[in-house]
PDB file of N, CA and C in Angstrom:
ATOM      1  N   MET A   1       4.272   7.977 -11.267  1.00  0.00           N
ATOM      2  CA  MET A   1       4.696   6.870 -10.592  1.00  0.00           C
ATOM      3  C   MET A   1       4.240   6.877  -9.346  1.00  0.00           C
ATOM      4  N   THR A   2       3.211   5.770  -8.848  1.00  0.00           N
ATOM      5  CA  THR A   2       2.994   5.617  -7.067  1.00  0.00           C
ATOM      6  C   THR A   2       3.823   4.636  -6.739  1.00  0.00           C
ATOM      7  N   THR A   3       4.574   4.421  -5.749  1.00  0.00           N
ATOM      8  CA  THR A   3       5.127   2.899  -5.344  1.00  0.00           C
ATOM      9  C   THR A   3       4.721   2.822  -4.011  1.00  0.00           C
ATOM     10  N   LEU A   4       3.967   1.968  -3.494  1.00  0.00           N
ATOM     11  CA  LEU A   4       4.302   1.572  -1.896  1.00  0.00           C
ATOM     12  C   LEU A   4       5.135   0.224  -1.920  1.00  0.00           C
ATOM     13  N   TYR A   5       6.086  -0.066  -0.525  1.00  0.00           N
ATOM     14  CA  TYR A   5       7.017  -1.259  -0.755  1.00  0.00           C
ATOM     15  C   TYR A   5       6.405  -1.139   0.677  1.00  0.00           C
ATOM     16  N   VAL A   6       5.494  -3.107   0.786  1.00  0.00           N
ATOM     17  CA  VAL A   6       5.568  -3.537   1.570  1.00  0.00           C
ATOM     18  C   VAL A   6       6.199  -4.850   1.858  1.00  0.00           C
ATOM     19  N   LEU A   7       6.217  -5.276   3.338  1.00  0.00           N
ATOM     20  CA  LEU A   7       7.205  -6.312   3.555  1.00  0.00           C
ATOM     21  C   LEU A   7       6.406  -7.773   3.017  1.00  0.00           C
ATOM     22  N   ASP A   8       7.250  -8.593   2.624  1.00  0.00           N
ATOM     23  CA  ASP A   8       6.546  -9.739   1.804  1.00  0.00           C
ATOM     24  C   ASP A   8       6.073 -11.051   2.850  1.00  0.00           C
ATOM     25  N   ILE A   9       5.691 -10.633   3.792  1.00  0.00           N
ATOM     26  CA  ILE A   9       4.962 -11.403   4.867  1.00  0.00           C
ATOM     27  C   ILE A   9       3.714 -11.464   4.964  1.00  0.00           C
ATOM     28  N   PRO A  10       2.896 -12.748   5.357  1.00  0.00           N
ATOM     29  CA  PRO A  10       1.112 -12.766   5.232  1.00  0.00           C
ATOM     30  C   PRO A  10       0.755 -11.640   5.965  1.00  0.00           C
ATOM     31  N   GLU A  11       1.038 -11.298   6.883  1.00  0.00           N
ATOM     32  CA  GLU A  11       0.522  -9.980   7.292  1.00  0.00           C
ATOM     33  C   GLU A  11      -0.047  -8.641   6.298  1.00  0.00           C
ATOM     34  N   PHE A  12       0.813  -8.819   5.477  1.00  0.00           N
ATOM     35  CA  PHE A  12       0.515  -7.565   4.390  1.00  0.00           C
ATOM     36  C   PHE A  12      -0.249  -8.295   3.070  1.00  0.00           C
ATOM     37  N   GLY A  13      -0.479  -9.266   3.062  1.00  0.00           N
ATOM     38  CA  GLY A  13      -0.956  -9.899   1.953  1.00  0.00           C
ATOM     39  C   GLY A  13      -2.247  -9.678   1.048  1.00  0.00           C
ATOM     40  N   ALA A  14      -3.133  -8.930   2.121  1.00  0.00           N
ATOM     41  CA  ALA A  14      -4.189  -8.271   1.924  1.00  0.00           C
ATOM     42  C   ALA A  14      -4.058  -7.206   1.424  1.00  0.00           C
ATOM     43  N   PHE A  15      -3.171  -6.683   1.639  1.00  0.00           N
ATOM     44  CA  PHE A  15      -2.870  -5.212   0.479  1.00  0.00           C
ATOM     45  C   PHE A  15      -2.204  -5.725  -0.590  1.00  0.00           C
ATOM     46  N   VAL A  16      -1.373  -6.602  -0.680  1.00  0.00           N
ATOM     47  CA  VAL A  16      -0.923  -6.968  -2.191  1.00  0.00           C
ATOM     48  C   VAL A  16      -2.350  -7.608  -2.928  1.00  0.00           C
ATOM     49  N   GLU A  17      -3.223  -8.358  -2.649  1.00  0.00           N
ATOM     50  CA  GLU A  17      -4.690  -8.344  -3.299  1.00  0.00           C
ATOM     51  C   GLU A  17      -5.428  -7.144  -3.372  1.00  0.00           C
ATOM     52  N   ALA A  18      -5.319  -6.543  -2.438  1.00  0.00           N
ATOM     53  CA  ALA A  18      -6.161  -5.239  -2.924  1.00  0.00           C
ATOM     54  C   ALA A  18      -5.368  -4.395  -4.049  1.00  0.00           C
ATOM     55  N   ALA A  19      -4.312  -4.421  -4.076  1.00  0.00           N
ATOM     56  CA  ALA A  19      -3.401  -3.639  -5.247  1.00  0.00           C
ATOM     57  C   ALA A  19      -3.696  -4.157  -6.479  1.00  0.00           C
ATOM     58  N   GLU A  20      -3.967  -5.618  -6.349  1.00  0.00           N
ATOM     59  CA  GLU A  20      -3.977  -6.421  -7.539  1.00  0.00           C
ATOM     60  C   GLU A  20      -5.349  -6.763  -8.336  1.00  0.00           C
ATOM     61  N   ASN A  21      -6.020  -6.465  -7.171  1.00  0.00           N
ATOM     62  CA  ASN A  21      -7.641  -6.455  -7.689  1.00  0.00           C
ATOM     63  C   ASN A  21      -7.668  -5.143  -8.375  1.00  0.00           C
ATOM     64  N   GLN A  22      -6.986  -4.025  -8.388  1.00  0.00           N
ATOM     65  CA  GLN A  22      -7.217  -2.866  -8.920  1.00  0.00           C
ATOM     66  C   GLN A  22      -6.066  -2.461 -10.121  1.00  0.00           C
ATOM     67  N   ASP A  23      -5.706  -3.496 -10.492  1.00  0.00           N
ATOM     68  CA  ASP A  23      -4.737  -3.658 -11.556  1.00  0.00           C
ATOM     69  C   ASP A  23      -3.556  -2.883 -11.493  1.00  0.00           C
ATOM     70  N   MET A  24      -2.742  -2.770 -10.264  1.00  0.00           N
ATOM     71  CA  MET A  24      -1.836  -2.100 -10.179  1.00  0.00           C
ATOM     72  C   MET A  24      -0.350  -3.046 -10.160  1.00  0.00           C
ATOM     73  N   THR A  25       0.584  -2.742 -10.670  1.00  0.00           N
ATOM     74  CA  THR A  25       1.891  -3.518 -10.802  1.00  0.00           C
ATOM     75  C   THR A  25       2.095  -4.058  -9.676  1.00  0.00           C
ATOM     76  N   VAL A  26       2.680  -5.528  -9.286  1.00  0.00           N
ATOM     77  CA  VAL A  26       2.856  -5.906  -8.001  1.00  0.00           C
ATOM     78  C   VAL A  26       4.065  -7.004  -8.386  1.00  0.00           C
ATOM     79  N   ARG A  27       5.259  -6.648  -7.830  1.00  0.00           N
ATOM     80  CA  ARG A  27       5.974  -7.534  -8.077  1.00  0.00           C
ATOM     81  C   ARG A  27       7.150  -7.600  -6.769  1.00  0.00           C
ATOM     82  N   ARG A  28       7.577  -8.889  -6.861  1.00  0.00           N
ATOM     83  CA  ARG A  28       8.773  -9.164  -5.279  1.00  0.00           C
ATOM     84  C   ARG A  28       9.875  -8.489  -5.728  1.00  0.00           C
ATOM     85  N   ALA A  29      10.356  -8.038  -4.638  1.00  0.00           N
ATOM     86  CA  ALA A  29      11.869  -7.478  -4.830  1.00  0.00           C
ATOM     87  C   ALA A  29      12.535  -7.448  -3.341  1.00  0.00           C
ATOM     88  N   GLY A  30      12.908  -9.104  -3.229  1.00  0.00           N
ATOM     89  CA  GLY A  30      13.908  -9.580  -2.456  1.00  0.00           C
ATOM     90  C   GLY A  30      12.861  -9.686  -0.910  1.00  0.00           C
ATOM     91  N   ASP A  31      13.073  -8.940   0.094  1.00  0.00           N
ATOM     92  CA  ASP A  31      11.987  -9.229   1.048  1.00  0.00           C
ATOM     93  C   ASP A  31      10.570  -8.273   1.247  1.00  0.00           C
ATOM     94  N   TYR A  32      10.620  -7.830  -0.267  1.00  0.00           N
ATOM     95  CA  TYR A  32       9.359  -7.162  -0.190  1.00  0.00           C
ATOM     96  C   TYR A  32       8.554  -7.059  -1.327  1.00  0.00           C
ATOM     97  N   VAL A  33       7.592  -6.497  -1.322  1.00  0.00           N
ATOM     98  CA  VAL A  33       6.885  -6.577  -2.643  1.00  0.00           C
ATOM     99  C   VAL A  33       6.457  -5.039  -2.881  1.00  0.00           C
ATOM    100  N   GLU A  34       6.931  -4.681  -4.148  1.00  0.00           N
ATOM    101  CA  GLU A  34       6.681  -3.548  -4.438  1.00  0.00           C
ATOM    102  C   GLU A  34       5.184  -3.437  -5.719  1.00  0.00           C
ATOM    103  N   VAL A  35       4.684  -2.611  -4.976  1.00  0.00           N
ATOM    104  CA  VAL A  35       3.051  -2.072  -5.911  1.00  0.00           C
ATOM    105  C   VAL A  35       3.376  -0.568  -6.389  1.00  0.00           C
ATOM    106  N   THR A  36       3.047  -0.803  -7.742  1.00  0.00           N
ATOM    107  CA  THR A  36       3.167   0.620  -8.393  1.00  0.00           C
ATOM    108  C   THR A  36       2.150   0.655  -9.337  1.00  0.00           C
ATOM    109  N   THR A  37       1.803   1.850  -9.610  1.00  0.00           N
ATOM    110  CA  THR A  37       0.605   2.628 -10.679  1.00  0.00           C
ATOM    111  C   THR A  37       0.889   3.959 -11.277  1.00  0.00           C
ATOM    112  N   ASP A  38       0.446   3.788 -12.015  1.00  0.00           N
ATOM    113  CA  ASP A  38       0.837   5.512 -12.859  1.00  0.00           C
ATOM    114  C   ASP A  38       0.063   6.560 -12.222  1.00  0.00           C
ATOM    115  N   GLY A  39      -1.016   6.426 -11.321  1.00  0.00           N
ATOM    116  CA  GLY A  39      -2.007   7.175 -10.849  1.00  0.00           C
ATOM    117  C   GLY A  39      -1.804   7.172  -9.423  1.00  0.00           C
ATOM    118  N   PRO A  40      -2.538   7.606  -8.788  1.00  0.00           N
ATOM    119  CA  PRO A  40      -3.135   7.919  -7.217  1.00  0.00           C
ATOM    120  C   PRO A  40      -3.002   6.251  -6.746  1.00  0.00           C
ATOM    121  N   LEU A  41      -2.704   5.812  -5.669  1.00  0.00           N
ATOM    122  CA  LEU A  41      -2.450   4.731  -5.208  1.00  0.00           C
ATOM    123  C   LEU A  41      -3.045   4.790  -3.976  1.00  0.00           C
ATOM    124  N   GLU A  42      -4.647   4.322  -3.838  1.00  0.00           N
ATOM    125  CA  GLU A  42      -5.412   4.297  -2.879  1.00  0.00           C
ATOM    126  C   GLU A  42      -6.083   2.994  -2.397  1.00  0.00           C
ATOM    127  N   ILE A  43      -5.845   2.801  -1.176  1.00  0.00           N
ATOM    128  CA  ILE A  43      -6.261   1.483  -0.516  1.00  0.00           C
ATOM    129  C   ILE A  43      -7.578   1.665   0.487  1.00  0.00           C
ATOM    130  N   GLN A  44      -8.076   1.251   0.445  1.00  0.00           N
ATOM    131  CA  GLN A  44      -9.447   1.470   1.348  1.00  0.00           C
ATOM    132  C   GLN A  44      -9.169   0.302   2.621  1.00  0.00           C
ATOM    133  N   ARG A  45      -9.086   0.530   3.942  1.00  0.00           N
ATOM    134  CA  ARG A  45      -8.838  -0.397   4.928  1.00  0.00           C
ATOM    135  C   ARG A  45      -9.970  -1.524   4.879  1.00  0.00           C
ATOM    136  N   ALA A  46     -11.327  -1.071   4.557  1.00  0.00           N
ATOM    137  CA  ALA A  46     -12.527  -2.040   4.567  1.00  0.00           C
ATOM    138  C   ALA A  46     -11.911  -3.193   3.324  1.00  0.00           C
ATOM    139  N   GLN A  47     -10.965  -3.015   2.430  1.00  0.00           N
ATOM    140  CA  GLN A  47     -10.725  -4.165   1.527  1.00  0.00           C
ATOM    141  C   GLN A  47      -9.637  -4.809   2.170  1.00  0.00           C
ATOM    142  N   VAL A  48      -8.894  -4.288   2.918  1.00  0.00           N
ATOM    143  CA  VAL A  48      -7.727  -5.376   3.567  1.00  0.00           C
ATOM    144  C   VAL A  48      -8.279  -5.767   4.772  1.00  0.00           C
ATOM    145  N   GLY A  49      -9.051  -5.323   5.587  1.00  0.00           N
ATOM    146  CA  GLY A  49      -9.377  -5.922   6.784  1.00  0.00           C
ATOM    147  C   GLY A  49      -8.264  -6.150   7.945  1.00  0.00           C
ATOM    148  N   ALA A  50      -7.308  -5.115   7.542  1.00  0.00           N
ATOM    149  CA  ALA A  50      -6.331  -4.823   8.788  1.00  0.00           C
ATOM    150  C   ALA A  50      -6.532  -4.500  10.035  1.00  0.00           C
ATOM    151  N   ARG A  51      -5.925  -5.050  11.324  1.00  0.00           N
ATOM    152  CA  ARG A  51      -6.070  -4.549  12.311  1.00  0.00           C
ATOM    153  C   ARG A  51      -5.280  -3.036  12.154  1.00  0.00           C
ATOM    154  N   PRO A  52      -5.213  -2.234  13.354  1.00  0.00           N
ATOM    155  CA  PRO A  52      -4.900  -1.001  13.191  1.00  0.00           C
ATOM    156  C   PRO A  52      -3.027  -0.915  13.547  1.00  0.00           C
ATOM    157  N   ALA A  53      -2.799  -2.019  14.092  1.00  0.00           N
ATOM    158  CA  ALA A  53      -1.272  -1.941  14.187  1.00  0.00           C
ATOM    159  C   ALA A  53      -0.883  -2.266  12.253  1.00  0.00           C
ATOM    160  N   ILE A  54      -1.290  -3.180  11.551  1.00  0.00           N
ATOM    161  CA  ILE A  54      -0.713  -3.472  10.858  1.00  0.00           C
ATOM    162  C   ILE A  54      -1.141  -2.310   9.582  1.00  0.00           C
ATOM    163  N   TRP A  55      -2.542  -1.951   9.775  1.00  0.00           N
ATOM    164  CA  TRP A  55      -2.434  -1.100   8.862  1.00  0.00           C
ATOM    165  C   TRP A  55      -1.975   0.099   8.777  1.00  0.00           C
ATOM    166  N   PHE A  56      -1.257   0.619  10.085  1.00  0.00           N
ATOM    167  CA  PHE A  56      -0.832   1.825  10.150  1.00  0.00           C
ATOM    168  C   PHE A  56       0.663   1.790   9.708  1.00  0.00           C
ATOM    169  N   ALA A  57       0.942   0.423   9.883  1.00  0.00           N
ATOM    170  CA  ALA A  57       2.584  -0.012   9.832  1.00  0.00           C
ATOM    171  C   ALA A  57       2.660  -0.163   7.884  1.00  0.00           C
ATOM    172  N   ALA A  58       1.807   0.230   7.221  1.00  0.00           N
ATOM    173  CA  ALA A  58       1.887   0.038   5.703  1.00  0.00           C
ATOM    174  C   ALA A  58       3.404   0.480   5.209  1.00  0.00           C
ATOM    175  N   LEU A  59       3.161   1.759   5.900  1.00  0.00           N
ATOM    176  CA  LEU A  59       4.163   2.731   5.213  1.00  0.00           C
ATOM    177  C   LEU A  59       5.730   2.161   5.556  1.00  0.00           C
ATOM    178  N   THR A  60       6.032   1.543   6.541  1.00  0.00           N
ATOM    179  CA  THR A  60       7.171   1.371   7.164  1.00  0.00           C
ATOM    180  C   THR A  60       8.328   0.815   6.191  1.00  0.00           C
ATOM    181  N   ALA A  61       7.857   0.083   5.288  1.00  0.00           N
ATOM    182  CA  ALA A  61       8.544  -0.419   4.349  1.00  0.00           C
ATOM    183  C   ALA A  61       9.230   0.982   2.793  1.00  0.00           C
ATOM    184  N   GLY A  62       8.572   1.802   2.978  1.00  0.00           N
ATOM    185  CA  GLY A  62       8.761   2.806   2.277  1.00  0.00           C
ATOM    186  C   GLY A  62       7.899   3.114   0.938  1.00  0.00           C
ATOM    187  N   TYR A  63       7.821   4.414   0.583  1.00  0.00           N
ATOM    188  CA  TYR A  63       6.992   4.765  -0.604  1.00  0.00           C
ATOM    189  C   TYR A  63       7.515   5.817  -1.312  1.00  0.00           C
ATOM    190  N   GLN A  64       7.279   5.786  -2.933  1.00  0.00           N
ATOM    191  CA  GLN A  64       7.615   7.003  -3.511  1.00  0.00           C
ATOM    192  C   GLN A  64       6.538   7.893  -4.045  1.00  0.00           C
ATOM    193  N   GLY A  65       6.335   8.976  -3.671  1.00  0.00           N
ATOM    194  CA  GLY A  65       5.003   9.663  -4.224  1.00  0.00           C
ATOM    195  C   GLY A  65       4.978  10.818  -2.834  1.00  0.00           C
ATOM    196  N   ARG A  66       3.897  11.164  -3.118  1.00  0.00           N
ATOM    197  CA  ARG A  66       3.327  12.146  -1.712  1.00  0.00           C
ATOM    198  C   ARG A  66       2.293  11.688  -1.004  1.00  0.00           C
ATOM    199  N   LEU A  67       2.567  11.928   0.088  1.00  0.00           N
ATOM    200  CA  LEU A  67       1.080  10.982   1.187  1.00  0.00           C
ATOM    201  C   LEU A  67       0.368  11.897   1.362  1.00  0.00           C
ATOM    202  N   VAL A  68      -1.049  11.758   0.967  1.00  0.00           N
ATOM    203  CA  VAL A  68      -2.150  12.595   1.120  1.00  0.00           C
ATOM    204  C   VAL A  68      -2.800  12.839   2.090  1.00  0.00           C
ATOM    205  N   THR A  69      -3.238  10.733   2.719  1.00  0.00           N
ATOM    206  CA  THR A  69      -3.985  10.582   3.500  1.00  0.00           C
ATOM    207  C   THR A  69      -3.388   9.082   4.016  1.00  0.00           C
ATOM    208  N   LEU A  70      -3.297   9.037   5.245  1.00  0.00           N
ATOM    209  CA  LEU A  70      -3.503   7.939   5.998  1.00  0.00           C
ATOM    210  C   LEU A  70      -4.185   7.961   7.737  1.00  0.00           C
ATOM    211  N   ASP A  71      -5.449   7.511   7.269  1.00  0.00           N
ATOM    212  CA  ASP A  71      -6.111   7.582   8.319  1.00  0.00           C
ATOM    213  C   ASP A  71      -6.904   6.213   8.829  1.00  0.00           C
ATOM    214  N   GLU A  72      -8.064   5.924   9.303  1.00  0.00           N
ATOM    215  CA  GLU A  72      -8.225   4.679  10.141  1.00  0.00           C
ATOM    216  C   GLU A  72      -8.783   4.394   9.220  1.00  0.00           C
ATOM    217  N   ASP A  73      -9.386   4.946   7.771  1.00  0.00           N
ATOM    218  CA  ASP A  73      -9.914   4.305   6.727  1.00  0.00           C
ATOM    219  C   ASP A  73      -9.110   4.282   5.462  1.00  0.00           C
ATOM    220  N   ARG A  74      -8.185   5.109   5.017  1.00  0.00           N
ATOM    221  CA  ARG A  74      -8.278   5.223   3.840  1.00  0.00           C
ATOM    222  C   ARG A  74      -6.421   5.592   3.929  1.00  0.00           C
ATOM    223  N   LEU A  75      -5.885   4.940   2.814  1.00  0.00           N
ATOM    224  CA  LEU A  75      -4.520   5.379   2.799  1.00  0.00           C
ATOM    225  C   LEU A  75      -4.176   5.417   0.804  1.00  0.00           C
ATOM    226  N   LEU A  76      -3.700   7.035   0.972  1.00  0.00           N
ATOM    227  CA  LEU A  76      -3.809   7.490  -0.657  1.00  0.00           C
ATOM    228  C   LEU A  76      -2.346   8.290  -0.861  1.00  0.00           C
ATOM    229  N   LEU A  77      -1.768   7.726  -1.944  1.00  0.00           N
ATOM    230  CA  LEU A  77      -0.131   8.096  -1.999  1.00  0.00           C
ATOM    231  C   LEU A  77      -0.704   8.762  -3.533  1.00  0.00           C
ATOM    232  N   VAL A  78      -0.428   9.891  -4.045  1.00  0.00           N
ATOM    233  CA  VAL A  78      -0.372  10.578  -5.219  1.00  0.00           C
ATOM    234  C   VAL A  78       1.373  10.721  -5.986  1.00  0.00           C
ATOM    235  N   GLU A  79       1.606  11.166  -6.989  1.00  0.00           N
ATOM    236  CA  GLU A  79       2.639  11.368  -7.748  1.00  0.00           C
ATOM    237  C   GLU A  79       3.361  12.866  -7.004  1.00  0.00           C
ATOM    238  N   LYS A  80       4.174  13.042  -6.656  1.00  0.00           N
ATOM    239  CA  LYS A  80       5.028  14.012  -6.766  1.00  0.00           C
ATOM    240  C   LYS A  80       4.681  15.376  -7.545  1.00  0.00           C
TER     241      LYS A  80
END
């Protein structure tokens, strides 16, 4: 299982929407949103439309899994 936590603030709303559009499990947990999937968790920056400061802050709330890619275009987490 792979999990990404993002702050539950409007700046990360597009991340949550992108995850929901990919049928990932999304639930609110306090001040955070927990995004979980059984396989790889991949979000394309083009889906999110985030500016660089928000895009590269996507991991600041934490994650479970192994980070494969976080570059200008793609975030990819996989199971450990």
